[in-house]
Coordinates of N, CA, C and O in Angstrom, one line a residue:
X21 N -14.0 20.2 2.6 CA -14.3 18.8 2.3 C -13.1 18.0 2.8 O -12.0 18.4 2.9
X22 N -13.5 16.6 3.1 CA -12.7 15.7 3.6 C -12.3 14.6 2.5 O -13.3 13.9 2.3
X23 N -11.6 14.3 2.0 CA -11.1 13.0 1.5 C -9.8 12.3 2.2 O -8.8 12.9 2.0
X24 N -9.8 11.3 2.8 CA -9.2 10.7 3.3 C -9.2 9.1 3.5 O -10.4 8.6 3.6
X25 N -8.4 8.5 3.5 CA -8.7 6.7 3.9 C -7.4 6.3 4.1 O -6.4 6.6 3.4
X26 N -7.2 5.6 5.4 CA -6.7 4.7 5.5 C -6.8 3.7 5.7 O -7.7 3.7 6.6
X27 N -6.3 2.0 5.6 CA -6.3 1.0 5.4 C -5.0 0.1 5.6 O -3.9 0.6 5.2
X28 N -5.1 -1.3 6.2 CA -4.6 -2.0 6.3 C -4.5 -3.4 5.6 O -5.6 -4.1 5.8
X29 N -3.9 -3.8 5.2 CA -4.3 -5.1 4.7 C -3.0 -6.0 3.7 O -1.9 -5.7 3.5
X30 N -3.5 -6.9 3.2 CA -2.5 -7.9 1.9 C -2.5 -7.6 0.6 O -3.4 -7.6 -0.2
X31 N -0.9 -7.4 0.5 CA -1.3 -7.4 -1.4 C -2.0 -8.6 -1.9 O -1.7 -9.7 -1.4
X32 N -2.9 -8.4 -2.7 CA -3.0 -10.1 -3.4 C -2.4 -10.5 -4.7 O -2.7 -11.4 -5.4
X33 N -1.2 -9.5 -5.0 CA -0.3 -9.8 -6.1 C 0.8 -9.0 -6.1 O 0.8 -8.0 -5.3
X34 N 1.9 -9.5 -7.0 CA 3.0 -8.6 -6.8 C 2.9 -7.2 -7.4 O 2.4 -7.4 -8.5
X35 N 3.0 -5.9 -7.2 CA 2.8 -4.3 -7.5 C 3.6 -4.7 -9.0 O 4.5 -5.4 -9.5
X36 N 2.5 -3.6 -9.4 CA 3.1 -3.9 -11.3 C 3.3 -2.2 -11.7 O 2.3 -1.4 -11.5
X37 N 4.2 -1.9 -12.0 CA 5.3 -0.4 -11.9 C 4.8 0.2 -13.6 O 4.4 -0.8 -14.2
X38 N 4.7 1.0 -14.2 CA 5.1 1.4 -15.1 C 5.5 3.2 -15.2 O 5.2 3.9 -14.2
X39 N 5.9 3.5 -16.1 CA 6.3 4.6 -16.3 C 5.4 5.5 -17.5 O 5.0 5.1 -18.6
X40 N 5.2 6.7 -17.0 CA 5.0 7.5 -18.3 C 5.8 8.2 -19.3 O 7.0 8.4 -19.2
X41 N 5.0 8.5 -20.5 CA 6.2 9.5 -21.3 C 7.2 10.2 -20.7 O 8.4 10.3 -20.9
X42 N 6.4 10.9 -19.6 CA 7.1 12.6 -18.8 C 8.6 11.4 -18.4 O 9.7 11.7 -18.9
X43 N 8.4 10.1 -17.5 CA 9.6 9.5 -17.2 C 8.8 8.9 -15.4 O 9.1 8.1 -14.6
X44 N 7.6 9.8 -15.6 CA 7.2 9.4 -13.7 C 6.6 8.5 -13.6 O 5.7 8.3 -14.4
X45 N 7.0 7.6 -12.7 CA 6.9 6.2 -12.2 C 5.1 5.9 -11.9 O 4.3 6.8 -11.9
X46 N 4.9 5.2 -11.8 CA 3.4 4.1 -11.7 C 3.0 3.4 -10.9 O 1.9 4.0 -10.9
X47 N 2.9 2.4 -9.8 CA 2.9 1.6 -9.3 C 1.4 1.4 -8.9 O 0.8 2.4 -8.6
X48 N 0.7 -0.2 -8.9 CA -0.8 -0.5 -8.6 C -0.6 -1.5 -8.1 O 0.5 -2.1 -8.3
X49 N -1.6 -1.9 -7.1 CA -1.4 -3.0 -6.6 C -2.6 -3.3 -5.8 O -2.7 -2.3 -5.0
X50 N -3.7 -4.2 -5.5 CA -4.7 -4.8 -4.8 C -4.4 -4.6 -3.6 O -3.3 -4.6 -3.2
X51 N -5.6 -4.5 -2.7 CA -5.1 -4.6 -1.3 C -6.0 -5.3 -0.5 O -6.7 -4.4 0.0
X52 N -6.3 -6.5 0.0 CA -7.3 -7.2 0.3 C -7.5 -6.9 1.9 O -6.5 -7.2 2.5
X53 N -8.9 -6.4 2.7 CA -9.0 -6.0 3.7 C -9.9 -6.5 3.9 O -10.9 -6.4 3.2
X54 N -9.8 -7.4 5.2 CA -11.0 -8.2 6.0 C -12.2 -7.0 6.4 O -11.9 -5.8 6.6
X55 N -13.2 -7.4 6.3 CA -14.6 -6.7 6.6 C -14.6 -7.2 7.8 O -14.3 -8.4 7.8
X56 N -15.1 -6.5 9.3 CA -15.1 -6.6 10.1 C -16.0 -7.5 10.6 O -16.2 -7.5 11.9
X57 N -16.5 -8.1 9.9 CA -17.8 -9.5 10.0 C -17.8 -10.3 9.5 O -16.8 -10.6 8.8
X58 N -19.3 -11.5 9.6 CA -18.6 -12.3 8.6 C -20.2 -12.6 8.2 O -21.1 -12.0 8.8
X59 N -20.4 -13.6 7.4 CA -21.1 -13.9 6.3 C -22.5 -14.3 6.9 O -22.9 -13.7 7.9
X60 N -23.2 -15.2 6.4 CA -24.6 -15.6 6.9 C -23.8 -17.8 6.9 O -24.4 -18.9 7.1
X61 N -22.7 -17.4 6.7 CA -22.1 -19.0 6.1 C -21.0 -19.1 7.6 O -20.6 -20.2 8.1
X62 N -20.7 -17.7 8.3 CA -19.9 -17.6 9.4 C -18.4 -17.5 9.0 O -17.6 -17.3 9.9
X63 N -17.9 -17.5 7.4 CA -16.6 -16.8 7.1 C -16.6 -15.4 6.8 O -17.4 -14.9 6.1
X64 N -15.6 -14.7 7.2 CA -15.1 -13.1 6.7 C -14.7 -13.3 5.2 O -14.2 -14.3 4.7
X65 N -15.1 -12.3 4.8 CA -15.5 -12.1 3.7 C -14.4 -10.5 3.3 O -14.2 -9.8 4.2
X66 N -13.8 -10.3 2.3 CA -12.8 -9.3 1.9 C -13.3 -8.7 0.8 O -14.0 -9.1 -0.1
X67 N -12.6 -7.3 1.3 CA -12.7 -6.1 -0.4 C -11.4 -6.3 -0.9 O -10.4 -6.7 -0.3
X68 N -11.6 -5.8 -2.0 CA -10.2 -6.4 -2.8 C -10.0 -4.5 -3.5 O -10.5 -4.3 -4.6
X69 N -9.2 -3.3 -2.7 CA -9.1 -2.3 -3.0 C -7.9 -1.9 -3.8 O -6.7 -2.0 -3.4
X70 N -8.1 -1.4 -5.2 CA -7.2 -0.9 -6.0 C -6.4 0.4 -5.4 O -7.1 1.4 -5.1
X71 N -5.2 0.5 -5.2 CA -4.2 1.3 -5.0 C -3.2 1.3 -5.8 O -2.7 0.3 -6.3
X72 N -2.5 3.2 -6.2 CA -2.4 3.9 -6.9 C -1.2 4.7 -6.4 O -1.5 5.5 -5.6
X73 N 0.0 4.6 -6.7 CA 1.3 5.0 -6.0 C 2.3 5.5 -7.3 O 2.8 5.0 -8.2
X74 N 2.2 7.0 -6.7 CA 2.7 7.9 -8.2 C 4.7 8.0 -7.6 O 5.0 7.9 -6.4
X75 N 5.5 8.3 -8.5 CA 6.6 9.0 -8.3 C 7.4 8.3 -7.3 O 7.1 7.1 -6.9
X76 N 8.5 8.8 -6.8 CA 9.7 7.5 -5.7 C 8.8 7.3 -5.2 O 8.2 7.2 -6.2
X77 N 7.7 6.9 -4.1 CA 7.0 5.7 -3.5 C 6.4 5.3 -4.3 O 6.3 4.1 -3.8
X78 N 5.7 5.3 -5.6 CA 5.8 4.1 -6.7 C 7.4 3.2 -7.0 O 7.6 2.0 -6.9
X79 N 8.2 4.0 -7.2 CA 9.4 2.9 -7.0 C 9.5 2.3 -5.7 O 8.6 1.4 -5.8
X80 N 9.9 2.2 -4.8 CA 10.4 1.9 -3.6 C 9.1 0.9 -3.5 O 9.4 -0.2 -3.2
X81 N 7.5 1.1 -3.8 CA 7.0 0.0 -3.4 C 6.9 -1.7 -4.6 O 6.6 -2.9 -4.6
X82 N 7.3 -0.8 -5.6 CA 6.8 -1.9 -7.0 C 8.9 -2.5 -6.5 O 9.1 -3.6 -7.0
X83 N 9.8 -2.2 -6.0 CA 11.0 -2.7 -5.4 C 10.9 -3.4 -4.0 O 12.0 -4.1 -3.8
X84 N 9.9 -3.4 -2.9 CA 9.9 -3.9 -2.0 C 8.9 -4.6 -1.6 O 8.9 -5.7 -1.1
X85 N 8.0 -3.9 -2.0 CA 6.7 -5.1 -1.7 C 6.2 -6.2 -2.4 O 6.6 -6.1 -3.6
X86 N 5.4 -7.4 -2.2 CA 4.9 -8.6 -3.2 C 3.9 -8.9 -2.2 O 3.4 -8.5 -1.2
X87 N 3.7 -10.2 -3.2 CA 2.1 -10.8 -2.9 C 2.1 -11.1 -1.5 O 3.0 -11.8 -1.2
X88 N 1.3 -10.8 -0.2 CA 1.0 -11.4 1.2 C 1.1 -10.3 2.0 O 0.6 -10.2 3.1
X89 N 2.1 -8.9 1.3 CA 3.0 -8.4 2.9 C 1.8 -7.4 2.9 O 1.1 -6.7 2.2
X90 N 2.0 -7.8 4.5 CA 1.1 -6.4 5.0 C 1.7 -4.9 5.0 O 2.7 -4.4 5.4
X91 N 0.4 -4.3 4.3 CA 1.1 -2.8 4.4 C -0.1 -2.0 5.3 O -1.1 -2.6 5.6
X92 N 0.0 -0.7 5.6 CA -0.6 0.1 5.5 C -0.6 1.2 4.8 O 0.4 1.8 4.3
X93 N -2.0 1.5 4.5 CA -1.7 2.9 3.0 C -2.9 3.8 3.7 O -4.0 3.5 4.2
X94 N -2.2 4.9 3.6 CA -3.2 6.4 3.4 C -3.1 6.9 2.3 O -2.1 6.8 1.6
X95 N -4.4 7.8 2.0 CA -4.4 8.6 0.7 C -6.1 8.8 0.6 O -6.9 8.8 1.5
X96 N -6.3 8.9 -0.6 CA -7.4 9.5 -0.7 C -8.3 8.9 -1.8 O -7.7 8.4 -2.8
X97 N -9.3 8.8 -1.8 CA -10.5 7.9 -2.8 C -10.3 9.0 -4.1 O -10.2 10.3 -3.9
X98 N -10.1 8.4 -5.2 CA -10.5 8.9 -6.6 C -11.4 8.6 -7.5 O -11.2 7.4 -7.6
X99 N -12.3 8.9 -8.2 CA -13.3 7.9 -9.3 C -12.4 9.1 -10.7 O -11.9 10.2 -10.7
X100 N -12.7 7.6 -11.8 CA -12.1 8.2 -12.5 C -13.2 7.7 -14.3 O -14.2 7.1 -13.9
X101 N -13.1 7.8 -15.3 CA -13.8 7.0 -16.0 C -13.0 7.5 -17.5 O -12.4 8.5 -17.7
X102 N -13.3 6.1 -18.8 CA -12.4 6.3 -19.6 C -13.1 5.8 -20.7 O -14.1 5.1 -20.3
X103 N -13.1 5.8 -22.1 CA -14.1 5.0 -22.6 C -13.0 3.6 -23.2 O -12.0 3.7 -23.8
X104 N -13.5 2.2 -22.8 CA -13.1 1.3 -23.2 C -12.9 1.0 -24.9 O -13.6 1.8 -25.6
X105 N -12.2 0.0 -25.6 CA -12.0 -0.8 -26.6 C -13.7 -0.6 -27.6 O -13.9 -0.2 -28.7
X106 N -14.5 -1.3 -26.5 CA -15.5 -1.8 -27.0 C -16.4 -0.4 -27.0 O -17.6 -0.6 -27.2
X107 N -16.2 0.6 -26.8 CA -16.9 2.4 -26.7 C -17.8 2.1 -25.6 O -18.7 2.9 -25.5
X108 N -17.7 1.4 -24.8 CA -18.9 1.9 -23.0 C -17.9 2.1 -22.3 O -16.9 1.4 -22.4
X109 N -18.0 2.9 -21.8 CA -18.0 4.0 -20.4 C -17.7 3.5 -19.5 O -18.6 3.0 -18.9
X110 N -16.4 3.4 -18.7 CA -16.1 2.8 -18.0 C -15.8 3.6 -16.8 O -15.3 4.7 -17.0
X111 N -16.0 3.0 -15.3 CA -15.7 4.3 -14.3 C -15.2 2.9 -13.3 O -15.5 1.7 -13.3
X112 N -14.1 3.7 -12.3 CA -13.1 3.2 -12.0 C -13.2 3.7 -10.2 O -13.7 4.8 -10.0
X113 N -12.9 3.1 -9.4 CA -12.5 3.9 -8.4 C -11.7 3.2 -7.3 O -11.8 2.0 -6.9
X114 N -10.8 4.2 -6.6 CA -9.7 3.9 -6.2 C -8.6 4.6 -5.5 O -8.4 5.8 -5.9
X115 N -7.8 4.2 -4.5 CA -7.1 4.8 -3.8 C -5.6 5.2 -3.9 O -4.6 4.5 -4.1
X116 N -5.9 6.6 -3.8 CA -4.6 7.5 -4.4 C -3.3 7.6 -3.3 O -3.2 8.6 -2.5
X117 N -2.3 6.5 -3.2 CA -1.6 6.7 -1.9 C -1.0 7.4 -1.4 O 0.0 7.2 -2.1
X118 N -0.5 8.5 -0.4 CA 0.5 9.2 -0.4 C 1.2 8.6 0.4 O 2.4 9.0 0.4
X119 N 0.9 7.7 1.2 CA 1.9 7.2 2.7 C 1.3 5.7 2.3 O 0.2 5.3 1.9
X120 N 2.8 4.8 2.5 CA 2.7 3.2 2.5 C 3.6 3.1 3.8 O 4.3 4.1 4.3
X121 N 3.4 1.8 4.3 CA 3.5 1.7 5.5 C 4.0 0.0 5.5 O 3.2 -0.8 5.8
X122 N 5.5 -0.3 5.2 CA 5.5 -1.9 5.8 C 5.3 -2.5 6.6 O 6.4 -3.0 6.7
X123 N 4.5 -3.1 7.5 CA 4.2 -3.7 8.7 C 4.5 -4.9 9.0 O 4.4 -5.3 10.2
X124 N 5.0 -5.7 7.8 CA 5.9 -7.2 8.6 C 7.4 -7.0 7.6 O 7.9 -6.2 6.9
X125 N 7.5 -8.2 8.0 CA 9.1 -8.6 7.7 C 9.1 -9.0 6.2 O 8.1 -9.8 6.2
X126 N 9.7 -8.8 4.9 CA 10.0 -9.2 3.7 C 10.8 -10.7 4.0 O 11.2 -11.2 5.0
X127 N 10.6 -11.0 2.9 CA 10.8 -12.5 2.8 C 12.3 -13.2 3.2 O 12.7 -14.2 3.7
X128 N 12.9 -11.9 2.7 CA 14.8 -11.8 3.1 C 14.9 -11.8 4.8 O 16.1 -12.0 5.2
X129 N 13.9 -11.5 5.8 CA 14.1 -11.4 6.9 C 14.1 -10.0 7.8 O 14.1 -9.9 9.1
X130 N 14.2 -8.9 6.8 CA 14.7 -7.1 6.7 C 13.7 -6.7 7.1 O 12.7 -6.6 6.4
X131 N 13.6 -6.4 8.3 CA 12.1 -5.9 8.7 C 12.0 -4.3 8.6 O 12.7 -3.6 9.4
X132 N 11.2 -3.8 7.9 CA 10.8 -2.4 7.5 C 9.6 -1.9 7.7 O 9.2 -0.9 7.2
X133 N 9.0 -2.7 8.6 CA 8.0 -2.3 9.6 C 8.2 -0.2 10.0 O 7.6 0.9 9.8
X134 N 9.1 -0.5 10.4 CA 9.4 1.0 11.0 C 9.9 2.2 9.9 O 10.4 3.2 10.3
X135 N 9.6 1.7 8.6 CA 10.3 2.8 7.7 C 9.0 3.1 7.0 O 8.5 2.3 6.1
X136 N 8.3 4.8 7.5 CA 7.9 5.1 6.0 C 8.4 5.5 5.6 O 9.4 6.1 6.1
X137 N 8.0 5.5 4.3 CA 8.5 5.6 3.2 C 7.9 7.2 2.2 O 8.2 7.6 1.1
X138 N 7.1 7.6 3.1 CA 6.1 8.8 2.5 C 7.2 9.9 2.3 O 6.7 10.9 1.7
X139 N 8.6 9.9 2.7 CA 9.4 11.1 2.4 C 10.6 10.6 2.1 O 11.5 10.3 2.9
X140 N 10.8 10.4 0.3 CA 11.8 9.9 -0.2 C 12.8 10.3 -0.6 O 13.7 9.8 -1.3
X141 N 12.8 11.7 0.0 CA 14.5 12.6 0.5 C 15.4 11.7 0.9 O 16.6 11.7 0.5
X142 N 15.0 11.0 1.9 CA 15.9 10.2 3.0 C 16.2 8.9 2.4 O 15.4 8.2 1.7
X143 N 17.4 8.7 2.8 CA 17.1 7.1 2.3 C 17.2 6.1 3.4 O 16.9 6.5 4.5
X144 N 17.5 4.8 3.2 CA 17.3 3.7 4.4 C 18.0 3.8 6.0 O 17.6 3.5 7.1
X145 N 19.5 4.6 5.3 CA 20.4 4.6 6.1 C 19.9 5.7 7.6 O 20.0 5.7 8.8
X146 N 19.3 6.5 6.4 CA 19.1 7.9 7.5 C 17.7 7.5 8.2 O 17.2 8.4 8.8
X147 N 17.0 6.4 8.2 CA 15.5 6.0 8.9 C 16.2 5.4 10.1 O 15.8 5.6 11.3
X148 N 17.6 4.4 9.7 CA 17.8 3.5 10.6 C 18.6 4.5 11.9 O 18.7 3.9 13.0
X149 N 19.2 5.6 11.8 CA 19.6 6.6 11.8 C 19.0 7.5 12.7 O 19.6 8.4 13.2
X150 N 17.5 7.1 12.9 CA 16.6 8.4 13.2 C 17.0 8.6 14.5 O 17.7 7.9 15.3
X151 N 16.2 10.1 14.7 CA 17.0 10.5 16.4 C 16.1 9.2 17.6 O 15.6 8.0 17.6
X152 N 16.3 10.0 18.2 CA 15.3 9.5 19.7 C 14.1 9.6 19.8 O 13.6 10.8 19.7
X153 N 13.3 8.5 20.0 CA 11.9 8.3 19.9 C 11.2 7.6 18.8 O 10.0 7.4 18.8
X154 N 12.1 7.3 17.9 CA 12.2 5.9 16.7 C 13.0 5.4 16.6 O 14.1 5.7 16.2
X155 N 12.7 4.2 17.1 CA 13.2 3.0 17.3 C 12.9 1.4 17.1 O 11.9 1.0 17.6
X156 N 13.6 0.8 16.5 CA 12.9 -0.7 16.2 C 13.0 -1.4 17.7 O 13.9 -1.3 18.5
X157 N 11.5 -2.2 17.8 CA 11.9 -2.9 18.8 C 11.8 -4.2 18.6 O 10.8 -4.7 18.1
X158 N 13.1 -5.1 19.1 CA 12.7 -6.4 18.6 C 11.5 -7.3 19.4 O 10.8 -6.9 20.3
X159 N 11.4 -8.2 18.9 CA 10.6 -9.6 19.4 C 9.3 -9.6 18.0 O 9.1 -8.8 17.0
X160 N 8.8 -10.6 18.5 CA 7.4 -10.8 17.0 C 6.2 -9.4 17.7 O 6.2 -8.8 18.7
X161 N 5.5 -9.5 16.8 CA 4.5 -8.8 17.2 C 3.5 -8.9 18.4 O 3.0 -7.9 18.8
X162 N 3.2 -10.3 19.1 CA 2.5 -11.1 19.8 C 3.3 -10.7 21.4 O 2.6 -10.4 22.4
X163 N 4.3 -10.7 21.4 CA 5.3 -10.1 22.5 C 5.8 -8.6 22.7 O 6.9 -8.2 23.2
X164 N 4.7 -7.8 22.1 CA 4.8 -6.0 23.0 C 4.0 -6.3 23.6 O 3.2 -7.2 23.4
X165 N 4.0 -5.4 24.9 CA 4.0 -5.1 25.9 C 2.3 -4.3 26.1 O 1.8 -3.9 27.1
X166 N 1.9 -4.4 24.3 CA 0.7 -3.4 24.3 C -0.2 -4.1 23.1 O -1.3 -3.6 22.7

């Protein structure tokens, strides 16, 4: 069997972090992705997809990311269900990330486009560090070459 998804798109709020008893980190955050069409009105129309970031890439993203930035996430669809306050049955579904992916520049100017973040052995120094064949390239996005 196959479970897999990846996606592109905007937070539409800042990631909100918590922790469990055990001590392991939390992080959720919305991810709003244009549908590839648009309406009977002629505007694109968006899903607004719940994502789910366990352990150091729950930190690192509930510490870098906020509302607008584009990321990319892979991981995998989960359904889950819980009984609510009110006793009905609530079912939930949503994306379990293992790889986040910054794709523009943070507000400070620090562009981390080029760092995932899916292996949080390393830290920033050793990304910027990496051998040959990663490499940042400057200019905006509008000016590669491809």
């Amino acid at each position: 069997m196959l479970n897999k998804v990846v996606l592109i798109g905007r937070l539409t709020k800042d990631p909100e972090i918590r922790y469990l008893p055990s001590g392991v980190a939390v992080t959720t955050f919305f991810l709003a992705v244009n549908r590839n069409f648009t309406n009977q009105q002629g505007e694109r129309e968006a899903d607004f997809i719940p994502i789910v970031v366990w352990r150091g890439l729950a930190e690192t993203c509930a510490k870098y990311l906020s509302k607008g930035r584009l990321v990319a996430v892979s991981g995998r669809i989960q359904t889950r269900n819980y009984e609510g306050r009110d006793g009905q049955r609530r079912y939930v579904t949503e994306v379990v990330a293992d790889e986040v992916v910054f794709l523009d520049r943070d507000s400070s100017g620090m562009d981390r486009s080029a760092v995932p973040f899916d292996d949080l052995s390393h830290s920033q120094q050793e990304y910027e560090d990496a051998p040959a064949g990663f490499q940042y390239i400057e200019g905006e996005e509008d000016e590669l070459p491809f």
